[in-house]
Every structure is written in C-alpha cells, then in structure tokens.
Amino acid sequence: MNVQAEGTPQQEVLIVTGMSGAGRSTVANALEDLSWYVVDNLPPQMLRPLIDLAERAEGALPKIAVIVDVRGRDFFGDLQSMIQTLREGTLLRVLFLDASDTVLVRRFEAVRRPHPLQGGGTTLDGIASERARLATIRESSDMVIDTSELNVHQLGGKIRDYFAAEGTPGVTLTVMSFGFKYGIPTDADMVADARFIPNPFWVPELRPLTGQDAAVSEYVLSQPGVEEFVSSYLNVLEPVLAGYQRENKRHAMLAIGCTGGKHRSVAIATKIAAALAASPGVAVTLSHRDLGRE
C-alpha cells in the first residue's frame, strides 16, 4: 500500500470508460475545466506508473482522470484486473458512460466515422461487440451515466455536479472596460454602453485622472440614471449567469465601453465587478483593456 506524505492530499483517480460515442470527449473536457489532469486513451498497463508518478509529485496532480476504452485494442483486456489491483491503496472510482444502440448509431452517422470494433461489419455489429467486452466493467463501475437523452451541455453539467470541488465557481466572468474608438472586444459575450453618462473628459480637473480614481468614480456614479442602470443591469445578469451555469458555460466576458475606455467604462466596470463578486457560483476578474492608451 502506498503511504501519502503527511499534509499531502490523497491521490484521486477516476477511470472514465464506456461505449464509444457515449460522450467520453465531453466528459474529459468538463473534468479539465474542473482542474483534473486528464489523460486520454491510456493503456491500462500504464495506470500504475502514472499514479506512482503523480504520488511522487507530492500533491502537484491530486486529481487524475484517465480515459480508457477499446481504442487500446489488445491492451484493453487487462483493464478489469488492473482496476481491482489499483483499488487497494488508491482512491479510485470508475465512471461508465452508456447510451442506447439507436442513439450510438445516430451519433456515429453524424460524425461519419466507423465504430472502432465494426471491422467489415455494420455499426451495430461494432456496438454489440463492444457491449460484450465491457459488460463486466459496467457491472463493477462506481457510477454509470446514460447519455442517451443528454446533450453535451447537460452531460457537462452532470460531471460538474458529481466532481466539482466544494466552492468551485460555476462561471468565471471577466468584466472588461474598453474604448469604443479602439473597437469592441471580439470575445465579448455581452456588451454594455456607458456613453450615455456625461464624460469626465470635459471636466478639466478630472481629465488627467481615470475611472480608478475616487473623484472620477464619484462623478460618474452620481450622474442621473447611473444608479438605476447599474441596479437594472445586475438584475438582468442574475438569470443570465444562472443560465450559463446550467448550460455549463464556464467562461464569459462582460465588456463595458465608453469612448476612450479611460473614465466612464472603468468606473462602471469596477462597480459592477464588485457587486458580482458576491454572487454565488461566480468568480469575477476585472480588466481594463484600454486604460493608459491615451
């Protein structure tokens, strides 16, 4: 039995296997978003060396997910015995992904690729052969997810529900100020326009300052309609961010613009970012793209 160094978190290993076309790639991407170290198409014989390497890393790779499936060909036959061996001394779980034959056939037809075991036969022949090879592993798995009725977002959401660490944010939101004269950020998911606010640029004592300075911030936030704008926009964002979490959209950007990205947008972005930081399931980062360009 391997002994963990004192103070080092116990090594977690998740083996993801199951039917070809049942969603292994989607699961792998979702686990990577949750900071798991994911290895795809690893021969079962390499599991023990991988775990040993991770344990010697003293917590650098506390969570490892390994995708193992029939693409391993003859090596795959050793998976069941390897799982039994690894369960002694390792926090090991096995996730099996399944789907109905009809759904699997439809998915293979959609991507126009043959089933890895069909050979000269049909897609159904390949599926039947794979089911027979995986029957024992399916029965001994810790968790089985049938993806027949799930789209990629729903499957990703299930993986998050099962494997996200407590306190892991559902959405990482970047709130970015920018200047319209330099162009709208191409990767913005939402854009708000702060140009309805009187421009501090035309106030001589405020012109050299930025929206990060208290004098400018107070000037901007005290203008007519601004308080209502911020409050209303936060109310609008609440169902949007909740929807992003349901749809497993992990990263989003809210871009807030004014003419030059120096005064109004900076103050408003800072205010909104501070308010959103208290939202459950949301991690907020604040960025000022064009600050300092003029």
XYZ file of N, CA and C in Angstrom, residues 27-196:
510
model
N -16.892 14.508 -21.406
C -16.542 14.314 -20.003
C -15.099 14.750 -19.750
N -14.196 14.395 -20.658
C -12.796 14.782 -20.495
C -12.654 16.303 -20.452
N -13.349 17.003 -21.338
C -13.280 18.467 -21.347
C -13.854 19.059 -20.063
N -14.961 18.490 -19.588
C -15.574 19.003 -18.362
C -14.655 18.795 -17.159
N -13.994 17.651 -17.103
C -13.077 17.381 -15.997
C -11.863 18.308 -16.050
N -11.353 18.583 -17.244
C -10.244 19.529 -17.363
C -10.651 20.909 -16.856
N -11.878 21.315 -17.136
C -12.365 22.606 -16.634
C -12.441 22.627 -15.116
N -12.551 21.444 -14.509
C -12.608 21.330 -13.053
C -11.231 21.070 -12.453
N -10.191 21.272 -13.274
C -8.785 21.164 -12.844
C -8.328 19.728 -12.602
N -9.000 18.763 -13.199
C -8.479 17.407 -13.189
C -7.403 17.299 -14.265
N -6.380 16.484 -13.999
C -5.373 16.192 -15.008
C -5.887 14.997 -15.805
N -6.162 15.215 -17.088
C -6.830 14.209 -17.910
C -5.856 13.596 -18.902
N -5.840 12.265 -18.942
C -5.026 11.529 -19.899
C -5.965 10.694 -20.753
N -5.897 10.856 -22.054
C -6.810 10.154 -22.957
C -6.141 8.942 -23.589
N -6.932 7.872 -23.715
C -6.517 6.657 -24.438
C -5.229 6.064 -23.852
N -5.213 5.904 -22.545
C -4.039 5.335 -21.877
C -4.197 3.817 -21.760
N -3.207 3.029 -22.172
C -3.281 1.582 -21.964
C -3.383 1.277 -20.474
N -4.219 0.328 -20.056
C -4.373 0.025 -18.629
C -3.055 -0.276 -17.928
N -2.101 -0.861 -18.648
C -0.816 -1.210 -18.047
C -0.025 0.022 -17.602
N -0.401 1.199 -18.118
C 0.300 2.428 -17.765
C -0.339 3.157 -16.585
N -1.424 2.621 -16.060
C -2.107 3.287 -14.948
C -1.235 3.342 -13.700
N -0.650 2.211 -13.334
C 0.164 2.171 -12.120
C 1.373 3.098 -12.200
N 2.126 3.101 -13.293
C 3.236 4.069 -13.396
C 2.769 5.519 -13.336
N 1.601 5.822 -13.937
C 1.087 7.181 -13.904
C 0.739 7.589 -12.470
N 0.091 6.712 -11.740
C -0.282 7.017 -10.357
C 0.963 7.172 -9.489
N 1.938 6.291 -9.691
C 3.190 6.400 -8.925
C 3.865 7.743 -9.184
N 3.871 8.158 -10.443
C 4.481 9.439 -10.800
C 3.748 10.590 -10.128
N 2.422 10.536 -10.126
C 1.633 11.598 -9.509
C 1.866 11.649 -8.003
N 1.981 10.489 -7.367
C 2.202 10.462 -5.921
C 3.580 11.011 -5.567
N 4.544 10.774 -6.418
C 5.880 11.326 -6.159
C 5.911 12.838 -6.367
N 4.914 13.359 -7.070
C 4.844 14.812 -7.308
C 4.355 15.569 -6.084
N 4.041 14.850 -5.010
C 3.686 15.449 -3.714
C 2.539 16.452 -3.822
N 1.457 16.004 -4.437
C 0.261 16.831 -4.482
C 0.136 17.725 -5.688
N 1.109 17.704 -6.591
C 1.030 18.559 -7.778
C -0.100 18.120 -8.717
N -0.429 16.830 -8.698
C -1.514 16.291 -9.524
C -2.469 15.505 -8.631
N -3.244 16.198 -7.812
C -4.084 15.484 -6.843
C -5.261 14.741 -7.464
N -5.690 15.167 -8.664
C -6.844 14.537 -9.296
C -6.491 14.144 -10.724
N -6.511 12.857 -10.986
C -6.177 12.346 -12.316
C -7.385 11.618 -12.885
N -7.759 11.956 -14.103
C -8.805 11.238 -14.825
C -8.176 10.575 -16.042
N -8.439 9.304 -16.205
C -7.844 8.541 -17.290
C -8.953 7.976 -18.163
N -8.898 8.294 -19.440
C -9.872 7.773 -20.400
C -9.321 6.462 -20.956
N -10.019 5.369 -20.691
C -9.580 4.039 -21.143
C -10.732 3.404 -21.901
N -10.478 2.946 -23.104
C -11.558 2.369 -23.904
C -10.996 1.389 -24.915
N -11.848 0.898 -25.795
C -11.454 -0.166 -26.713
C -10.458 0.297 -27.761
N -10.182 1.592 -27.826
C -9.120 2.026 -28.738
C -7.778 1.442 -28.315
N -7.678 1.004 -27.040
C -6.457 0.369 -26.560
C -6.230 -1.025 -27.114
N -7.200 -1.513 -27.907
C -7.097 -2.812 -28.584
C -6.769 -3.928 -27.598
N -5.762 -4.706 -27.854
C -5.469 -5.879 -27.019
C -5.125 -5.485 -25.576
N -4.582 -4.266 -25.372
C -4.246 -3.834 -24.023
C -5.487 -3.674 -23.152
N -6.641 -3.384 -23.786
C -7.846 -3.082 -23.039
C -8.319 -4.268 -22.211
N -7.991 -5.464 -22.609
C -8.454 -6.655 -21.913
C -7.977 -6.747 -20.472
N -6.916 -6.036 -20.129
C -6.377 -6.081 -18.768
C -7.006 -5.050 -17.837
N -7.977 -4.260 -18.314
C -8.496 -3.167 -17.514
C -9.153 -3.654 -16.224
N -9.989 -4.691 -16.303
C -10.709 -5.132 -15.118
C -9.762 -5.592 -14.011
N -8.777 -6.376 -14.356
C -7.824 -6.842 -13.338
C -6.992 -5.685 -12.803
N -6.674 -4.715 -13.656
C -5.910 -3.559 -13.214
C -6.715 -2.712 -12.234
N -8.008 -2.567 -12.481
C -8.877 -1.816 -11.576
C -8.899 -2.475 -10.199
N -9.043 -3.786 -10.166
C -9.079 -4.498 -8.885
C -7.780 -4.309 -8.116
N -6.674 -4.310 -8.805
C -5.378 -4.120 -8.154
C -5.232 -2.706 -7.607
N -5.647 -1.735 -8.397
C -5.465 -0.336 -8.016
C -6.384 0.091 -6.880
N -7.500 -0.577 -6.702
C -8.422 -0.206 -5.626
C -7.775 -0.388 -4.252
N -6.738 -1.186 -4.173
C -6.029 -1.374 -2.912
C -4.996 -0.253 -2.747
N -5.297 0.712 -1.903
C -4.348 1.779 -1.620
C -4.525 3.029 -2.438
N -5.539 3.073 -3.317
C -5.769 4.258 -4.134
C -7.236 4.644 -4.064
N -7.501 5.936 -3.959
C -8.878 6.421 -4.011
C -9.309 6.400 -5.474
N -9.856 5.266 -5.884
C -10.156 5.016 -7.295
C -11.656 4.895 -7.507
N -12.142 5.582 -8.539
C -13.530 5.442 -8.962
C -13.562 5.153 -10.454
N -14.601 4.459 -10.878
C -14.776 4.134 -12.295
C -16.107 4.695 -12.759
N -16.057 5.516 -13.783
C -17.249 6.094 -14.391
C -17.479 5.429 -15.732
N -18.668 4.867 -15.904
C -19.012 4.185 -17.155
C -20.065 5.000 -17.881
N -19.786 5.337 -19.145
C -20.713 6.089 -19.984
C -21.411 5.151 -20.943
N -22.728 5.269 -21.001
C -23.513 4.369 -21.840
C -24.542 5.163 -22.621
N -25.118 4.532 -23.624
C -26.208 5.125 -24.392
C -26.883 3.991 -25.155
N -28.084 4.231 -25.599
C -28.819 3.199 -26.338
C -28.172 2.952 -27.694
N -28.403 1.759 -28.229
C -27.849 1.437 -29.543
C -28.313 2.432 -30.603
N -29.594 2.806 -30.549
C -30.133 3.724 -31.551
C -29.407 5.067 -31.518
N -29.199 5.569 -30.327
C -28.507 6.856 -30.183
C -27.060 6.740 -30.636
N -26.387 5.662 -30.275
C -24.990 5.497 -30.669
C -24.858 5.418 -32.189
N -25.760 4.693 -32.836
C -25.725 4.613 -34.305
C -25.904 6.005 -34.903
N -26.844 6.762 -34.374
C -27.100 8.107 -34.900
C -25.872 8.998 -34.721
N -25.187 8.876 -33.585
C -24.002 9.702 -33.353
C -22.865 9.330 -34.293
N -22.686 8.048 -34.545
C -21.633 7.645 -35.485
C -21.969 8.103 -36.899
N -23.233 8.060 -37.249
C -23.622 8.540 -38.575
C -23.395 10.041 -38.703
N -23.606 10.776 -37.608
C -23.441 12.231 -37.644
C -21.994 12.633 -37.876
N -21.054 11.892 -37.288
C -19.640 12.239 -37.445
C -18.987 11.502 -38.613
N -19.747 10.583 -39.219
C -19.280 9.842 -40.401
C -17.973 9.105 -40.141
N -17.944 8.434 -39.002
C -16.772 7.624 -38.663
C -17.240 6.228 -38.293
N -16.439 5.200 -38.590
C -16.844 3.835 -38.249
C -16.654 3.569 -36.766
N -17.402 2.613 -36.251
C -17.184 2.162 -34.890
C -15.837 1.441 -34.834
N -15.050 1.650 -33.767
C -13.705 1.054 -33.729
C -13.683 -0.466 -33.767
N -14.816 -1.137 -33.490
C -14.825 -2.609 -33.488
C -15.672 -3.206 -34.608
N -16.170 -2.395 -35.528
C -17.075 -2.955 -36.525
C -16.360 -3.726 -37.629
N -15.090 -3.443 -37.855
C -14.359 -4.169 -38.897
C -15.068 -4.052 -40.229
N -15.353 -5.207 -40.840
C -16.065 -5.202 -42.117
C -17.560 -5.280 -41.954
N -18.050 -5.219 -40.700
C -19.480 -5.310 -40.441
C -20.135 -3.956 -40.361
N -21.264 -3.909 -39.664
C -22.028 -2.680 -39.527
C -21.692 -1.985 -38.204
N -22.210 -0.758 -38.071
C -22.028 -0.050 -36.811
C -22.648 -0.822 -35.652
N -23.818 -1.418 -35.871
C -24.467 -2.214 -34.828
C -23.629 -3.425 -34.440
N -22.944 -4.016 -35.413
C -22.047 -5.138 -35.094
C -20.950 -4.679 -34.136
N -20.377 -3.517 -34.413
C -19.329 -2.981 -33.548
C -19.847 -2.674 -32.154
N -21.048 -2.110 -32.079
C -21.639 -1.785 -30.771
C -21.888 -3.055 -29.969
N -22.417 -4.086 -30.616
C -22.688 -5.352 -29.924
C -21.397 -5.972 -29.398
N -20.348 -5.932 -30.196
C -19.066 -6.480 -29.764
C -18.517 -5.703 -28.571
N -18.650 -4.386 -28.621
C -18.146 -3.563 -27.530
C -18.931 -3.808 -26.247
N -20.256 -3.934 -26.356
C -21.066 -4.199 -25.166
C -20.638 -5.495 -24.495
N -20.357 -6.491 -25.283
C -19.949 -7.776 -24.723
C -18.618 -7.651 -23.983
N -17.691 -6.906 -24.545
C -16.377 -6.744 -23.920
C -16.441 -5.908 -22.642
N -17.425 -4.999 -22.573
C -17.495 -4.069 -21.450
C -18.471 -4.490 -20.357
N -19.163 -5.607 -20.536
C -20.232 -5.988 -19.607
C -19.743 -6.092 -18.162
N -18.616 -6.744 -17.955
C -18.106 -6.934 -16.589
C -17.695 -5.607 -15.970
N -17.038 -4.764 -16.746
C -16.594 -3.469 -16.242
C -17.795 -2.603 -15.889
N -18.832 -2.646 -16.712
C -20.030 -1.855 -16.424
C -20.643 -2.277 -15.095
N -20.720 -3.557 -14.855
C -21.330 -4.069 -13.628
C -20.555 -3.657 -12.379
N -19.247 -3.512 -12.498
C -18.425 -3.193 -11.325
C -18.094 -1.710 -11.210
N -18.637 -0.878 -12.100
C -18.344 0.559 -12.074
C -19.001 1.225 -10.875
N -18.381 2.289 -10.411
C -18.935 3.045 -9.293
C -20.096 3.925 -9.728
N -20.096 4.314 -10.984
C -21.117 5.232 -11.477
C -21.355 4.957 -12.953
N -22.624 4.894 -13.338
C -22.997 4.722 -14.742
C -23.878 5.901 -15.140
N -23.512 6.573 -16.217
C -24.323 7.675 -16.740
C -24.801 7.288 -18.130
N -26.116 7.252 -18.303
C -26.705 7.009 -19.618
C -26.888 8.363 -20.291
N -26.190 8.573 -21.395
C -26.195 9.881 -22.055
C -27.184 9.952 -23.219
N -28.057 8.965 -23.335
C -28.957 8.905 -24.488
C -29.775 10.176 -24.657
N -30.241 10.741 -23.537
C -31.117 11.912 -23.600
C -30.397 13.202 -23.222
N -29.073 13.170 -23.174
C -28.316 14.335 -22.743
C -27.579 14.976 -23.914
N -27.622 16.306 -24.006
C -26.748 16.985 -24.958
C -25.416 17.254 -24.271
N -24.471 17.823 -25.001
C -23.130 17.994 -24.441
C -23.134 18.923 -23.225
N -24.015 19.926 -23.226
C -24.068 20.857 -22.098
C -24.644 20.176 -20.860
N -25.673 19.374 -21.050
C -26.280 18.665 -19.923
C -25.324 17.633 -19.342
N -24.600 16.942 -20.211
C -23.622 15.972 -19.714
C -22.508 16.670 -18.956
N -22.024 17.792 -19.490
C -21.006 18.553 -18.778
C -21.506 19.026 -17.427
N -22.787 19.405 -17.361
C -23.357 19.833 -16.090
C -23.413 18.701 -15.076
N -23.731 17.500 -15.534
C -23.745 16.346 -14.626
C -22.351 16.076 -14.063
N -21.353 16.156 -14.925
C -19.981 15.918 -14.464
C -19.594 16.966 -13.437
N -19.990 18.179 -13.669
C -19.694 19.231 -12.696
C -20.378 18.944 -11.362
N -21.641 18.522 -11.412
C -22.374 18.218 -10.182
C -21.694 17.102 -9.392
N -21.168 16.117 -10.100
C -20.579 14.954 -9.438
C -19.152 15.198 -8.948
N -18.375 15.982 -9.698
C -16.936 16.007 -9.448
C -16.350 17.369 -9.102
N -17.147 18.428 -9.124
C -16.608 19.741 -8.761
C -16.313 19.783 -7.266
N -15.160 20.348 -6.914
C -14.828 20.518 -5.507
C -15.746 21.570 -4.899
N -15.990 21.446 -3.608
C -16.840 22.413 -2.930
C -16.244 23.809 -3.066
N -17.090 24.743 -3.479
C -16.627 26.119 -3.645
C -16.121 26.433 -5.036
N -16.081 25.435 -5.940
C -15.636 25.691 -7.308
C -16.656 26.574 -8.023
N -16.247 27.704 -8.600
C -17.222 28.583 -9.256
C -17.818 27.935 -10.487
N -19.115 28.215 -10.712
C -19.761 27.688 -11.906
C -19.383 28.465 -13.151
N -19.149 29.767 -12.990
C -18.790 30.636 -14.109
C -17.651 31.549 -13.685
N -16.652 31.659 -14.528
C -15.616 32.670 -14.341
C -15.941 33.818 -15.287
N -16.306 34.952 -14.725
C -16.752 36.096 -15.511
C -15.684 37.178 -15.514
N -15.267 37.583 -16.706
C -14.367 38.720 -16.847
C -15.193 39.965 -17.146
N -15.049 40.971 -16.307
C -15.681 42.259 -16.556
C -14.592 43.190 -17.090
N -14.756 43.610 -18.336
C -13.704 44.378 -19.010
C -14.220 45.740 -19.453
N -13.494 46.784 -19.097
C -13.782 48.106 -19.646
C -13.014 48.261 -20.962
N -13.564 49.068 -21.865
C -12.887 49.275 -23.150
C -13.344 50.597 -23.755
N -12.626 51.036 -24.775
C -12.986 52.236 -25.515
C -13.540 51.871 -26.878
N -14.725 52.375 -27.203
C -15.336 52.052 -28.492
C -14.449 52.485 -29.663
N -13.686 53.551 -29.473
C -12.868 54.013 -30.595
C -11.731 53.049 -30.915
N -11.466 52.110 -30.005
C -10.451 51.081 -30.259
C -11.074 49.746 -30.670
N -12.392 49.714 -30.769
C -13.072 48.502 -31.198
C -13.634 47.708 -30.035
N -14.762 47.038 -30.293
C -15.386 46.183 -29.286
C -14.566 44.900 -29.136
N -14.321 44.409 -27.924
C -13.584 43.142 -27.750
C -14.253 42.005 -28.523
N -13.482 41.333 -29.332
C -14.054 40.306 -30.202
C -14.576 39.103 -29.430
N -14.088 38.872 -28.219
C -14.520 37.699 -27.461
C -15.537 38.041 -26.386
N -16.167 39.223 -26.500
C -17.169 39.618 -25.511
C -18.455 38.823 -25.722
N -19.046 38.334 -24.631
C -20.339 37.664 -24.693
C -21.476 38.667 -24.529
N -21.229 39.727 -23.762
C -22.222 40.775 -23.523
C -21.514 42.119 -23.577
N -22.191 43.120 -24.115
C -21.601 44.453 -24.236
C -22.574 45.479 -23.671
N -22.072 46.347 -22.798
C -22.869 47.445 -22.245
C -22.217 48.766 -22.642
N -23.050 49.782 -22.862
C -22.576 51.073 -23.360
C -22.732 52.135 -22.265
N -21.611 52.698 -21.826
C -21.634 53.721 -20.779
C -21.564 55.137 -21.352
N -21.727 55.297 -22.653
C -21.586 56.613 -23.267
C -22.792 57.511 -23.030
N -23.826 57.007 -22.353
C -24.967 57.860 -22.008
C -24.645 58.759 -20.813
